[in-house]
Structures are given as structure tokens and as C-alpha cells.
Coordinates of C-alpha atoms in Angstrom, one line a residue:
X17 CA 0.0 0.0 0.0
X18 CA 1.4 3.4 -0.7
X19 CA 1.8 6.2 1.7
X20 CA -1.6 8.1 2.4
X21 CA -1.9 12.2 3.3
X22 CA -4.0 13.5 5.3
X23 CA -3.7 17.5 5.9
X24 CA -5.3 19.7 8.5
X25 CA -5.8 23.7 8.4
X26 CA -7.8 25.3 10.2
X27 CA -10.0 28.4 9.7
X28 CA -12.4 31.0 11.2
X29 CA -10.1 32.0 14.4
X30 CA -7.1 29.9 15.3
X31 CA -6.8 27.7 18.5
X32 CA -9.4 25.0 17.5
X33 CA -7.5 22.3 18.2
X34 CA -6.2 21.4 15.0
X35 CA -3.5 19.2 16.8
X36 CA -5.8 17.8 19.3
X37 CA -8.1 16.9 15.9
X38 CA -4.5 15.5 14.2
X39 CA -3.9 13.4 17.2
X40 CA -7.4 12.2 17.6
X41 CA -7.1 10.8 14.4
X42 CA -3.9 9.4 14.5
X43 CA -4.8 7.2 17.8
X44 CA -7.9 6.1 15.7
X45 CA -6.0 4.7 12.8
X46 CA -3.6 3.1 14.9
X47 CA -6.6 1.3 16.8
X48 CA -6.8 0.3 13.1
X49 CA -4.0 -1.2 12.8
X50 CA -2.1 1.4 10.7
X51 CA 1.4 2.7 11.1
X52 CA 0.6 6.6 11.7
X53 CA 3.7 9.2 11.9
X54 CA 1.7 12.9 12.6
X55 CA 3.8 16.2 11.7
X56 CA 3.3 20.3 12.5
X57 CA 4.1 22.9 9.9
X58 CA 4.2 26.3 11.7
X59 CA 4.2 30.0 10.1
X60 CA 6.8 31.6 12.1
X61 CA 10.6 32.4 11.4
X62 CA 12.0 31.3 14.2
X63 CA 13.8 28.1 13.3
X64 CA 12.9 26.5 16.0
X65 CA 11.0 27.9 19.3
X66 CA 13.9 26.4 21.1
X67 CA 15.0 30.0 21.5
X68 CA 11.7 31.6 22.2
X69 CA 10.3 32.6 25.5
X70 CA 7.3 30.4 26.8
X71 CA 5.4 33.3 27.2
X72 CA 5.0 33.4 23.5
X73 CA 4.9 30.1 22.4
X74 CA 4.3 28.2 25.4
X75 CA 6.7 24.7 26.1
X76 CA 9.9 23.6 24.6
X77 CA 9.0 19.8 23.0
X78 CA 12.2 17.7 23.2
X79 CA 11.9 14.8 21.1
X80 CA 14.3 11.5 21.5
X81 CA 16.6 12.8 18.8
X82 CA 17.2 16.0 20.2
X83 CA 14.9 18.8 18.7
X84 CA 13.3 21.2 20.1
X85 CA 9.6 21.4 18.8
X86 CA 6.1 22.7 18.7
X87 CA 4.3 21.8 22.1
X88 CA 1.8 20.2 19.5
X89 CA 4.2 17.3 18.8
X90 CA 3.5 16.8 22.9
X91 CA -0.1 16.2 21.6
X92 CA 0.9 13.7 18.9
X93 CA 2.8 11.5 20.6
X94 CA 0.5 11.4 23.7
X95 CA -2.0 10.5 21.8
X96 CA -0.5 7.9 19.0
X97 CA 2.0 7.2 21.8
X98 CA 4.6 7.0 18.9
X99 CA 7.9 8.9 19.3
X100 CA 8.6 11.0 16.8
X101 CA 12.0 13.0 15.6
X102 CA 13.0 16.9 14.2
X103 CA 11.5 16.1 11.0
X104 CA 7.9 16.3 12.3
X105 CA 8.0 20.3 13.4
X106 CA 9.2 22.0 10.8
X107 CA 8.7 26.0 10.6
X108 CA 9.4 28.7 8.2
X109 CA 12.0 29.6 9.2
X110 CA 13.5 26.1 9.3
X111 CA 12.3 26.0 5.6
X112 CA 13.6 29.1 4.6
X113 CA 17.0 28.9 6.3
X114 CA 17.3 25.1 4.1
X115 CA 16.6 27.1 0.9
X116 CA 19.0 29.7 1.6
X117 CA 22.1 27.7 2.5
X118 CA 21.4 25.9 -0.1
X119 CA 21.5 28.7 -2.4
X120 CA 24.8 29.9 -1.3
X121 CA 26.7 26.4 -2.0
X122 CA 25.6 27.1 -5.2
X123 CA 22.9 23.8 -5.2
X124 CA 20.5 25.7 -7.9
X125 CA 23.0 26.6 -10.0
X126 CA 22.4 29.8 -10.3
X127 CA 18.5 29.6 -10.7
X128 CA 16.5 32.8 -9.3
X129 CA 15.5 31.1 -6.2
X130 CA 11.6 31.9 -5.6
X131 CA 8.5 30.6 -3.2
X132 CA 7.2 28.4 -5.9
X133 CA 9.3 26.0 -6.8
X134 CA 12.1 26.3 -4.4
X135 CA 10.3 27.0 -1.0
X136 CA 7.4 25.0 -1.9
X137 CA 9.6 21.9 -2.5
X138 CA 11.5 22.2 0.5
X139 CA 7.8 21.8 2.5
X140 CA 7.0 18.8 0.4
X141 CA 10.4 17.3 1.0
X142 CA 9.5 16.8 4.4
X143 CA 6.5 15.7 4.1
X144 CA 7.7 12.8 1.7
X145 CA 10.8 11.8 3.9
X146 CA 8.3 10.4 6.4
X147 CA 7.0 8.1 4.2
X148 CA 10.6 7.3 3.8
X149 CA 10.3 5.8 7.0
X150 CA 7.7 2.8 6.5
X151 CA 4.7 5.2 7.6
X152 CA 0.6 3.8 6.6
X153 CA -0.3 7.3 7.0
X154 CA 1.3 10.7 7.6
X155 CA -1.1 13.6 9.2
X156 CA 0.4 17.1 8.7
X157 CA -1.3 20.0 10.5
X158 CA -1.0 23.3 8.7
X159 CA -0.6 25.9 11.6
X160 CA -2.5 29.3 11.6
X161 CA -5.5 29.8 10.2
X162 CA -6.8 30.0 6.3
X163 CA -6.4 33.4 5.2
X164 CA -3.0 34.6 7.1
X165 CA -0.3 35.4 4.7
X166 CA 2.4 33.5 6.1
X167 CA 0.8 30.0 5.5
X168 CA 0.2 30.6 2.0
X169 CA 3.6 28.8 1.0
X170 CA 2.8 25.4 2.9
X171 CA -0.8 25.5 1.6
X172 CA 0.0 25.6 -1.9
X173 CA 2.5 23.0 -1.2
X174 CA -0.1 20.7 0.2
X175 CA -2.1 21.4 -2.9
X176 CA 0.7 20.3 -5.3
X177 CA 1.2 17.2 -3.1
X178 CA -2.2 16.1 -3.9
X179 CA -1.8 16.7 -7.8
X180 CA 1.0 15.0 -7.5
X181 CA 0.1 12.2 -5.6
X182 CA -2.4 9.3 -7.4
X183 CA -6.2 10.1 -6.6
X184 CA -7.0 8.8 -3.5
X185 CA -4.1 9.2 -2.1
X186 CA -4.7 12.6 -0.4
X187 CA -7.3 13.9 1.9
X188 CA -7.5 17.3 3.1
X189 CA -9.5 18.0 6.4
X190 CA -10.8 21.3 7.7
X191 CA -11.1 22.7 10.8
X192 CA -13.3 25.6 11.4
X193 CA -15.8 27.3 14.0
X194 CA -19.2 27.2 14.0
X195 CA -20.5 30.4 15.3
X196 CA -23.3 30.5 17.9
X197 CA -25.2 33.9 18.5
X198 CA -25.3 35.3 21.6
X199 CA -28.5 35.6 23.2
X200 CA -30.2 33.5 21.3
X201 CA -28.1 30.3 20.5
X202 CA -28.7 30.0 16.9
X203 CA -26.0 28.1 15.1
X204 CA -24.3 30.3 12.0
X205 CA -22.2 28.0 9.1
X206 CA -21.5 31.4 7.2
X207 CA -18.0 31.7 8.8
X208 CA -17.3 28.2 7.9
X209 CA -18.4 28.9 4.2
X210 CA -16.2 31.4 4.2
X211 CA -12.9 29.7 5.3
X212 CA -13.8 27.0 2.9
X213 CA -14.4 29.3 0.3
X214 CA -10.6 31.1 1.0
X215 CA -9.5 27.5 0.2
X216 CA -11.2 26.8 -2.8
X217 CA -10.0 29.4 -3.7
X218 CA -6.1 28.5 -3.7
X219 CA -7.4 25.0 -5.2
X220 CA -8.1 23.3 -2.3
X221 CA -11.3 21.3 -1.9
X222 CA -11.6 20.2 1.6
X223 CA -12.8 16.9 1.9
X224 CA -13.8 16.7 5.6
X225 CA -14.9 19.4 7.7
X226 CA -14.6 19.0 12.1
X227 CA -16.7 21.5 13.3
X228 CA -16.1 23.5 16.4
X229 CA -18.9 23.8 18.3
X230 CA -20.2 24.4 22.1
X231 CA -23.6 23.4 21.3
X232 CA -24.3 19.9 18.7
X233 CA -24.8 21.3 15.3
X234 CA -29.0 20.3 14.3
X235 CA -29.2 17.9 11.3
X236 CA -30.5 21.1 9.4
X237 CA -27.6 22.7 10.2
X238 CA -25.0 19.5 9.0
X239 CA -26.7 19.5 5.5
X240 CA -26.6 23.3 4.8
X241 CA -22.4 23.1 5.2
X242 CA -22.8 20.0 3.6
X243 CA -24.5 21.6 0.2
X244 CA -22.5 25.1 0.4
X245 CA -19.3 23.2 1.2
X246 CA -19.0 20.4 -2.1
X247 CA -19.1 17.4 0.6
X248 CA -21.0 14.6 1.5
X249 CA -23.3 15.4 5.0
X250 CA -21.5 12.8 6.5
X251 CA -18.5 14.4 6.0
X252 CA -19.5 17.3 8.1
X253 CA -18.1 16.5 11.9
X254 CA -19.1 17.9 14.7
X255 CA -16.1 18.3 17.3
X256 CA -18.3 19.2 20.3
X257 CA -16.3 20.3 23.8
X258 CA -15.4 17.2 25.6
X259 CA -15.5 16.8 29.2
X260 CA -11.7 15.5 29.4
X261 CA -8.8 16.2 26.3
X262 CA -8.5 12.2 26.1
X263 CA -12.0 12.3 25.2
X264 CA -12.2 13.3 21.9
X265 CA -10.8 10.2 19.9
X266 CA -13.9 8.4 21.3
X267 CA -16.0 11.4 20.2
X268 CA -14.7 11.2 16.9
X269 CA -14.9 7.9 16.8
X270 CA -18.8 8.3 17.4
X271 CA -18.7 11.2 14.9
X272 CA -17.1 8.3 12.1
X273 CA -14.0 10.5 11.4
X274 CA -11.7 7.6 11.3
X275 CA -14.4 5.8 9.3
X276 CA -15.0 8.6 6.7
X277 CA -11.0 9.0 6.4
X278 CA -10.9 5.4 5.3
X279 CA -13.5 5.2 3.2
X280 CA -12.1 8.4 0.8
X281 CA -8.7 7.1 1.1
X282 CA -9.5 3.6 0.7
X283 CA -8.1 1.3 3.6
X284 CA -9.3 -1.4 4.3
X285 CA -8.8 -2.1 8.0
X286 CA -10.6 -3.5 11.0
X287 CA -12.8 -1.3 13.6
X288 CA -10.9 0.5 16.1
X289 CA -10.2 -1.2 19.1
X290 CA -11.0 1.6 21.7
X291 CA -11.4 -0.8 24.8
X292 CA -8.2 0.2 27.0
X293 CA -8.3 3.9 25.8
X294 CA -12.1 4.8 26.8
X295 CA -11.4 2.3 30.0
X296 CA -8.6 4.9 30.9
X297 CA -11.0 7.9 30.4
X298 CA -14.0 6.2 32.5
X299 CA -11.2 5.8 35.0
X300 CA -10.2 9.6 35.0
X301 CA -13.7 10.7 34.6
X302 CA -14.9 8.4 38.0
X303 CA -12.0 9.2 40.2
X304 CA -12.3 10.0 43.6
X305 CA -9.7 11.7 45.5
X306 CA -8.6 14.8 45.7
X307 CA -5.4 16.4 45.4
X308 CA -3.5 19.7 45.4
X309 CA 0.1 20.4 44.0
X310 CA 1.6 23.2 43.7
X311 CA 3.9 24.0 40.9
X312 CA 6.5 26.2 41.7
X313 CA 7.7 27.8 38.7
X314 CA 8.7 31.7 36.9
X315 CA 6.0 31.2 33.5
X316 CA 3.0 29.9 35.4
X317 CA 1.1 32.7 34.3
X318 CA 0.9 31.2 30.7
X319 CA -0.2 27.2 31.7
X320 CA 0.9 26.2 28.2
X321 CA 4.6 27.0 29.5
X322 CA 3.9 23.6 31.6
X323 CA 2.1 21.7 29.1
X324 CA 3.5 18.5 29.1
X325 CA 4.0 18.7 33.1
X326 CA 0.4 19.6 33.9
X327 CA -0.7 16.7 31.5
X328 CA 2.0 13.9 33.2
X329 CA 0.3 14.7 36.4
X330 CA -3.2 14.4 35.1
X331 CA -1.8 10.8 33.8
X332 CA -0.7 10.4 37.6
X333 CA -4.0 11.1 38.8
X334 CA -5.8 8.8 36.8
X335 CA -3.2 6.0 37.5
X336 CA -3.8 7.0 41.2
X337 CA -7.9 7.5 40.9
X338 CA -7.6 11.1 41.9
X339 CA -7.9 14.2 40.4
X340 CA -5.0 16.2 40.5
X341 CA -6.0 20.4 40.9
X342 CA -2.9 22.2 40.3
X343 CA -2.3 25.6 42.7
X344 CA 0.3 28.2 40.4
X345 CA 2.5 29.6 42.2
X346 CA 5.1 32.4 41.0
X347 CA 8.5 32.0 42.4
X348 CA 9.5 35.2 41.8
X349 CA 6.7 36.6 44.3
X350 CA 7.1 33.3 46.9
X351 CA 9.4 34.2 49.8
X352 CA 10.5 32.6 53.5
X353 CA 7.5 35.6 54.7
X354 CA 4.6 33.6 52.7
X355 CA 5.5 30.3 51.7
X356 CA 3.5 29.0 54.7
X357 CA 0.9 30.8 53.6
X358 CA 0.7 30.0 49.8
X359 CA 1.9 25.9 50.2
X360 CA 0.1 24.7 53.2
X361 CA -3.2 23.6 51.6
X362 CA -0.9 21.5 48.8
X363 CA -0.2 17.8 48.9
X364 CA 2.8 18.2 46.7
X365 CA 5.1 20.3 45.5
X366 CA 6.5 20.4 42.1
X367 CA 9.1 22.3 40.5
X368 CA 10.1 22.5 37.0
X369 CA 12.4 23.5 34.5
X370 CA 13.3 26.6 33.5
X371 CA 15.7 29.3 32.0
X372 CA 17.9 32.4 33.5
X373 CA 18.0 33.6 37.2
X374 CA 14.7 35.0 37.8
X375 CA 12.4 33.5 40.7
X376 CA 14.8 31.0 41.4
X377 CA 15.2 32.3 45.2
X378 CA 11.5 31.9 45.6
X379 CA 12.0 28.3 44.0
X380 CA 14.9 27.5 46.8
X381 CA 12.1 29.0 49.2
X382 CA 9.5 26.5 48.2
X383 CA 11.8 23.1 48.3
X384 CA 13.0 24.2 51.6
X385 CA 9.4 24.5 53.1
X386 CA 8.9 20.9 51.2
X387 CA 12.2 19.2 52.5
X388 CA 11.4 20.3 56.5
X389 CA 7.7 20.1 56.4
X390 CA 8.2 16.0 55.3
X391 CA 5.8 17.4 51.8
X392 CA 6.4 15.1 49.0
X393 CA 8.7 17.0 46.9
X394 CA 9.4 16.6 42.9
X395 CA 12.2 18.5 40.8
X396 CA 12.9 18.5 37.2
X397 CA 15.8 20.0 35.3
X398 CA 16.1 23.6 37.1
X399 CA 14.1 21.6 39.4
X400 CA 16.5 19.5 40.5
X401 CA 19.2 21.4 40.3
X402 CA 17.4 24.2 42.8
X403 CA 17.2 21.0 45.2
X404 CA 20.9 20.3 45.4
X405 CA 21.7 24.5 45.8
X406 CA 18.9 24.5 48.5
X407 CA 20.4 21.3 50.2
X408 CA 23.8 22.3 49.8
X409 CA 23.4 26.0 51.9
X410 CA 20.9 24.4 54.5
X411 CA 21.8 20.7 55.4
X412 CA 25.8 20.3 54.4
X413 CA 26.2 24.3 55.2
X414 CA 27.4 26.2 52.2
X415 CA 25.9 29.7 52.8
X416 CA 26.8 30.6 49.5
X417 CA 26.0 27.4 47.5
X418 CA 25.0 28.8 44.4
X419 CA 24.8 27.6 40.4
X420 CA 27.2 29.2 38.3
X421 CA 24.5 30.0 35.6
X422 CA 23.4 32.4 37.9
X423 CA 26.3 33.5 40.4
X424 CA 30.3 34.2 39.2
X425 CA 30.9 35.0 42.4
X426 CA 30.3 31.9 44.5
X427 CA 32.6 30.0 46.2
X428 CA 30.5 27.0 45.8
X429 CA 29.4 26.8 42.5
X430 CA 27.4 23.0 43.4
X431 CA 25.7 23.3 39.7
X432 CA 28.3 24.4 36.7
X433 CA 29.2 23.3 33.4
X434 CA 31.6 20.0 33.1
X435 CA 35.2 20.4 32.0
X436 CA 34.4 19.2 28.4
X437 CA 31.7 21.9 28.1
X438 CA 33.6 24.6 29.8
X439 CA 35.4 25.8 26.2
X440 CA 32.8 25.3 24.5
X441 CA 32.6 29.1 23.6
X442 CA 29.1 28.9 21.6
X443 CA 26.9 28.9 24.5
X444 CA 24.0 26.7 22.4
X445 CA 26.8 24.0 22.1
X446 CA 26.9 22.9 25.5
X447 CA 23.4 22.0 25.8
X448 CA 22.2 18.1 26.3
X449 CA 19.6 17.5 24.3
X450 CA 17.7 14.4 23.3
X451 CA 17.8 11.1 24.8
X452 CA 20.6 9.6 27.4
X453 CA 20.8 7.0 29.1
X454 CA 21.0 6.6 33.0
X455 CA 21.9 4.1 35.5
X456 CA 19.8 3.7 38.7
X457 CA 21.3 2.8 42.1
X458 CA 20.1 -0.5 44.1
X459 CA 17.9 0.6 46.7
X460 CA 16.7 3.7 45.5
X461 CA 13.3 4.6 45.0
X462 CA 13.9 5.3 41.3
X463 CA 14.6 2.2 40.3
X464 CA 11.6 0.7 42.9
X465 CA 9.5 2.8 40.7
X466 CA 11.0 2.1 37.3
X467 CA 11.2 -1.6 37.9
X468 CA 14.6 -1.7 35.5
X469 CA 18.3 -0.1 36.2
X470 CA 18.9 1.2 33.2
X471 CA 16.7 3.4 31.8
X472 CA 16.8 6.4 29.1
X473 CA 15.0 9.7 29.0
X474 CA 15.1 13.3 27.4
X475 CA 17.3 15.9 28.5
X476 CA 17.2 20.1 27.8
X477 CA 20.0 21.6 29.7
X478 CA 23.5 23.0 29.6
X479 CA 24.5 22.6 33.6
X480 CA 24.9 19.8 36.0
X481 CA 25.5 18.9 39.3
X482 CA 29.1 19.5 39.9
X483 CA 31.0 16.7 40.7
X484 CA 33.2 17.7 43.1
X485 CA 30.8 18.5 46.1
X486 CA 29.5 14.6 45.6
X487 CA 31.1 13.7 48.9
X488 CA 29.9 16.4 50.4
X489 CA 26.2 16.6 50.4
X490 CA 25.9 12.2 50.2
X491 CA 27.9 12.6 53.4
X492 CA 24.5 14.6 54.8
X493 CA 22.1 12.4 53.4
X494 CA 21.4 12.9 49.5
X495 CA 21.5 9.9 47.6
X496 CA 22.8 10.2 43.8
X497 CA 20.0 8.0 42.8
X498 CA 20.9 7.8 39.2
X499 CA 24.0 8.4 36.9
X500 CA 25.1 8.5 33.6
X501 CA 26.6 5.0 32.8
X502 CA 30.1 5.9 32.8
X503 CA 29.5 7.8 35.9
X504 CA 30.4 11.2 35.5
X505 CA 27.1 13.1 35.4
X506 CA 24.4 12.4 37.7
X507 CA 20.9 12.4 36.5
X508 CA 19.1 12.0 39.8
X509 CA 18.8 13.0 43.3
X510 CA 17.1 11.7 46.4
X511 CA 16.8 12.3 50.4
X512 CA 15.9 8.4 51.4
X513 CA 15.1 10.0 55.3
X514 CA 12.2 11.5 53.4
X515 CA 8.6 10.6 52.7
X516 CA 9.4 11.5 49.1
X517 CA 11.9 13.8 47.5
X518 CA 13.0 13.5 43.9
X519 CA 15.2 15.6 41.7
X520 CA 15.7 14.5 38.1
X521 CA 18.2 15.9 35.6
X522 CA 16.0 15.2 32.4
X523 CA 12.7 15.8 31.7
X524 CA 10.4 13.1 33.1
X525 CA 7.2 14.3 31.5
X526 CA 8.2 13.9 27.7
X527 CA 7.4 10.4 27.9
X528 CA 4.4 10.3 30.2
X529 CA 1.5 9.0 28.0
X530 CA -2.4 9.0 29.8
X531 CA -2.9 5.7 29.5
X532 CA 0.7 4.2 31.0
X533 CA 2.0 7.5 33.2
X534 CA 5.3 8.3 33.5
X535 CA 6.5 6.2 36.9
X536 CA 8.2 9.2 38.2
X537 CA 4.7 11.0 38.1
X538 CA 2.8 8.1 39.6
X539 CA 5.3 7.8 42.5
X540 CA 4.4 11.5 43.3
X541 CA 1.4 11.8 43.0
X542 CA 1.1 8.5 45.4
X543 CA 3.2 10.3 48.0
X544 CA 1.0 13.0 47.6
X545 CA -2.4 11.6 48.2
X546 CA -1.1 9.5 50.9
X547 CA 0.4 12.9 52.2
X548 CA -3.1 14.2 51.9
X549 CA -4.6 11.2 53.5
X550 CA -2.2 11.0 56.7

């Protein structure tokens, strides 16, 4: 069978869920038995949004290869629970930068480069290499909306892969709003007729519509899109708010996207075996306990910043039949005066990563409070590395503990860069990113909770824990629970005299999935509801 497209855009107003519509899809035809690889095409120049603050663009997605992606990709593989590599985010500026290095060795011989053909094959490229890879299907979302200027280039790329592909082959799905009037709740498809009409006219013809709605579109309603919009009535989805995100496959499901996507491309594949994913959403959606964390961090006034953190815990939750309610705290405004006051009706506290020296006093504040108050405490990345600092002035007695990313003037600098990465003069070059492997000790609770010693995860981080003030703080009590296997870096920390306290190096939540959470998460969350409970 050859490789079938399917292509998402999205019209009307942006933030529809596009990606949560991709990843529905994709779980579906893997319940079918299909190999499914999704992707993200974003507008914006930035090559990657490794650089960007979270503030614009929410999270930093690390995948196992080492790219730094669109928080969608999060979606994609939480969903399809398939990992997927820098080939699957691709941005403008990624495209364009490819185009014009190529131009300078000289690769068009001399051509005047332009949009169409140079740019526009540089988007397909990537779109074919992951058919390259053995892939049943590949879903590419189209970010932004129809009608912005800057995704004109991928959407007239997307319409020469389907005149280029056989008939059949292809299937383009729309995502738009359906607009409901206030006051008196009427249902209006003109918006949608207009976003389908932009694409007609750059020669697409949408073939499926999923339709954003608060209230279920009438039958009335389904056929007049239906007739306006070239497609069959069955054809017209409605994508109604779902009570929980993991919802929505089933939704679809009942909707007959995935059966509608098969029938125009023409597989041939069983049902959709759905039975352990809507088991795992009756099990979130019937839980009982309760329980509070707070997460400690400097972005928390954009959630999205936390994305893939405030989903792993969610998984926890479910795992643990509780619901997880998470309390935002700024570090920047949390000090020794009113962390009593802003922590003492949480469960948990949890602190993430992070870039550059603001808040991280008030982060220090908070995994104090947690380490003497006996609350279950979690660190990741900056997380982490705020533990040792904090345990390092406190317990072993280093007033001035500090990490040299932040201080030059310490005299004991417990987080710096290695002596490989110190001259390293491009500042980007000494970040680990990607997959590494780690070793975890006998007798910790890491490996208790991992069940296997040697484990890998994904890293997004230029400083570690420096090695020579190893002695000093396991002499006072914190275990290196996890190292790199030759031993040089260490990836985890623990306090064993503790109910639960857990630094990690890497980024735990990247592989958390809702239906199998990440055992990190569980373990916390655990704690934490016992914590609650006692």
C-alpha cells in the first residue's frame, strides 16, 4: 500500500485544536492497525521555538533525537503514543534557512530562487521523507489559520502534493468554528463557508470538515455546510467540547471520522479497538480523591509554558484514581515571609524547568518549606538542580551554595558546566539534548519505581551537578540515585530520610502517556495523596 496524506488547516479564528483533531485521528487509525507518523508545519521564522520565551509560544518539546519542537508534537505522541523526531515540526524559518544555505553552496546553479518552486519543494520534502520511514499514514497540521499570509507557501505545497500524488491518495480536512449567536443560541455556518471558500480558492477542496462547536450542530444545520461546502453530510463532523482532552478520539470515533477518512482514502482495516483507551478515560472521569500540588515555577502565568508537566500529572492522577488540581504559584513573588501561607493547603510540591536567574530564590524557598515540612517533593531539570543549591546551603552548610549560571561569584558553585563543556565558547553548544541513558542505584526509589536499572530519558539543559561537592552533600544524606553509565554526570537525586523527595536531571514528562504515566509522576502523586490522606 502506498503512503496516504492527510492535511489539517484550520479556519475561522485559530486555536481549535487542530493538533488535538491530528492526534485524535492518528490514535484512531492506529486502533486500526495502521502505522501513523503525525507532523506540525508552523508560520513563524524562528527556526525552532527552542529559543523563544514560553510566554510566546508556550513549552519547549524535546523529542528522542534532540529537537526542540512545537508543544503540539507533545499532543501527537501522547495521543499515538509514537515517538517522533525533528522532522515532524518544521517551521518557516527552518524551511527558509534550508533554501537559503542551499542557495549559497551554489545547489540551484544559479537559478533565481523563488516561493514556488524552491520553498514550496523544500515543504513537500519533508512531508515525503516520512514516508521514507515505513509510515501507513502521515497527518500534517497546517498551523495558523486559512487566510494569514504567512501559510500561504505550505498550503500551496499541500495542494501540489495532492496533484501529485495518485487520486485517492490525499485527503484534506478542515477545521473551522461554528459560530453561535449570543443571546439567542442560533448556530451560524456562514464563517465556515467562508474559510472553505478562501481555500477553494487556492485550489483546495476540503474533503472533511470537524466543526467547532459548544452546542451539537441540528441535522438542518449538517446538511446546509454540507451543500455550500462540495461534501457529502457525512462528512461534516461535529467536534463538540469534551468533558476530558482524552475524550475526543472516542468522540470522533462516534462522529465516524476515522471511518469517513478510510473510506475516501481507501483502507481497508478493521474497527478501532478503543477498549483500554475509553477504559482509561472512564477511569479519570470516576475518580475519587482529591489532590492539590503546587507547581512552583517563573511562567505559570501562561499554563501552556507547563504543558507536558500539567498533563504527566493528570496521567498520575488517573493511575492514582484522583484528580489532580494544580495551585500556580510564581516563584518570583514566593518568599520565607509567605510560603507557609501559599503551600500549606498542597499535597505536593513540584518544580520544573526553567531558563535564566529570575524566581529562582523563591524556587529554593519552596523546596526548603517541602524538605522540612516531610511534603512530597518533585524537581525537574532547574528543578532539580534548585534542590541540590537548596540542600547544599541548608543541610551540608554552604551559605553561598549557588549555580554558576546564575552567580560568578560563588565559592561554591554545586551546579556548573563539566570540563568538556567549559570551552565550548558557543553557549547553544553545550546544551544536552535528546535522549541519554541513565543508571539507577540498588535501593533507590527510582529504580523501585522504574522496575529496570537502566533506563533512558530526554534531556534540555546545559548545567549539572558538579561533581566535586559529591562527597559532600551524600555525606549529609542525599543519595545520587541515578548516573550516567560511565559515571560522570548524575541524573538523579534523592533524600531516602524522606517521605518522598526526587530531583531528576531530564525531563520526566516527555514520555508520560495517559494511559501508561510516567512512573516518576505516579510515585508522586502517590506520595502526595497518601500525604493528603495521613
Amino acid at each position: 500500500m502506498s503512503t496516504k496524506y492527510i492535511f489539517v488547516t484550520g479556519g475561522v479564528v485559530s486555536g481549535l485544536g487542530k493538533g488535538i483533531c491530528g492526534a485524535s485521528l492518528g490514535r484512531l487509525l492506529k486502533q486500526r492497525g495502521l502505522k501513523v507518523r503525525n507532523q506540525k508545519f508552523d508560520p513563524y521564522f524562528n527556526v525552532d521555538p527552542g529559543t523563544m520565551s514560553p510566554y510566546q509560544h508556550g513549552e519547549v518539546y524535546v523529542t528522542e533525537d534532540g529537537a526542540e519542537t512545537d508543544l503540539d508534537l507533545g499532543h501527537y505522541e501522547r495521543f499515538v503514543d509514537e515517538d517522533l523526531n525533528g522532522n515532524c515540526s518544521v517551521s518557516s524559518g527552518k524551511i527558509y534557512w534550508n533554501v537559503l544555505n542551499r542557495e549559497r553552496r551554489g545547489d540551484y546553479l544559479g537559478a533565481t530562487v523563488q516561493i514556488i518552486p524552491h520553498i514550496t519543494n523544500e515543504i513537500k520534502s519533508r512531508v515525503y521523507a516520512l514516508a521514507e520511514e515505513g509510515v501507513d499514514v502521515v497527518i500534517s497540521e497546517i498551523g495558523g489559520t486559512v487566510g494569514d499570509i504567512e501559510s500561504q507557501p505550505f498550503l500551496e505545497a499541500i495542494r501540489q502534493v495532492a496533484a501529485e500524488r495518485p487520486r485517492g491518495d490525499v485527503l484534506f480536512i478542515h477545521v473551522p468554528l461554528i459560530v453561535e449567536v449570543p443571546g439567542s443560541g442560533e448556530l451560524k455556518s456562514k464563517p465556515t463557508q467562508h474559510s472553505v471558500k478562501e481555500l477553494l480558492g487556492l485550489g483546495i477542496q476540503p474533503d472533511i470538515l470537524v466543526c467547532r462547536c459548544d452546542t451539537p450542530m441540528t441535522e438542518d444545520v449538517r446538511k446546509k455546510i454540507a451543500l455550500f461546502c462540495n461534501i457529502e453530510p457525512d462528512c461534516v463532523i461535529q467536534n463538540t467540547t469534551a468533558e476530558t482532552l482524552y475524550e475526543v478520539p472516542l468522540l470522533m470515533a462516534k462522529e465516524g471520522l476515522d471511518t469517513v477518512t478510510c473510506r475516501k482514502l481507501g483502507l481497508l482495516t478493521h474497527q478501532p479497538d478503543l477498549r483500554e483507551w475509553s477504559a482509561m478515560v472512564q477511569r479519570a472521569k470516576k475518580a475519587h480523591k482529591k489532590v492539590q500540588i503546587a507547581l512552583v515555577g517563573k511562567y505559570v502565568q501562561l499554563h501552556d509554558a507547563y504543558l507536558s508537566v500539567v498533563e504527566s500529572l493528570s496521567h498520575a492522577g488517573t493511575a492514582n484514581d484522583a484528580i489532580v488540581t494544580i495551585k500556580w504559584v510564581d516563584s518570583e513573588t514566593l518568599t520565607p515571609q509567605n510560603v507557609d501561607e501559599q503551600l500549606a493547603d498542597c499535597s505536593g510540591v513540584l518544580v520544573p524547568g526553567g531558563f535564566g536567574g529570575r524566581g529562582i530564590e523563591g524556587m529554593v524557598t519552596a523546596i526548603r518549606y517541602a524538605r522540612e515540612n516531610k511534603v512530597p517533593f518533585f524537581g525537574i531539570c532547574l528543578g532539580m538542580q534548585m534542590a541540590v543549591l537548596e540542600f547544599s546551603r541548608n543541610v551540608v552548610g554552604f551559605a553561598d551554595a549557588h549555580s554558576a549560571e546564575f552567580s560568578e561569584t560563588t565559592t561554591h558553585p554545586v551546579i556548573a558546566l563539566m570540563p568538556d563543556q567549559i570551552n565550548v565558547t558557543e553557549k547553544g553548544g553545550t546544551m544536552r539534548l535528546g535522549k541519554y541513558p541513565c543508571v539507577l542505584r540498588q535501593g533507590s526509589r527510582s529504580l523501585e519505581l522504574y522496575g529496570e536499572s537502566e533506563i533512558s530519558e530526554r534531556h534540555r539543559h546545559r548545567f549539572e551537578f558538579n561533581n566535586d561537592y559529591r562527597t559532600a552533600v551524600e555525606e549529609k544524606g542525599m543519595l545520587l540515585a541515578g548516573l550516567s553509565p560511565n559515571g560522570n554526570l548524575v541524573e538523579v537525586v534523592e533524600i531516602p530520610e524522606h517521605p518522598w523527595f526526587v530531583g531528576a536531571q531530564y525531563h520526566p514528562e516527555f514520555k508520560s502517556r495517559p494511559d501508561h504515566a510516567h512512573p516518576l509522576f505516579y510515585g508522586f502523586i502517590k506520595a502526595s495523596v497518601e500525604n493528603m490522606e495521613g
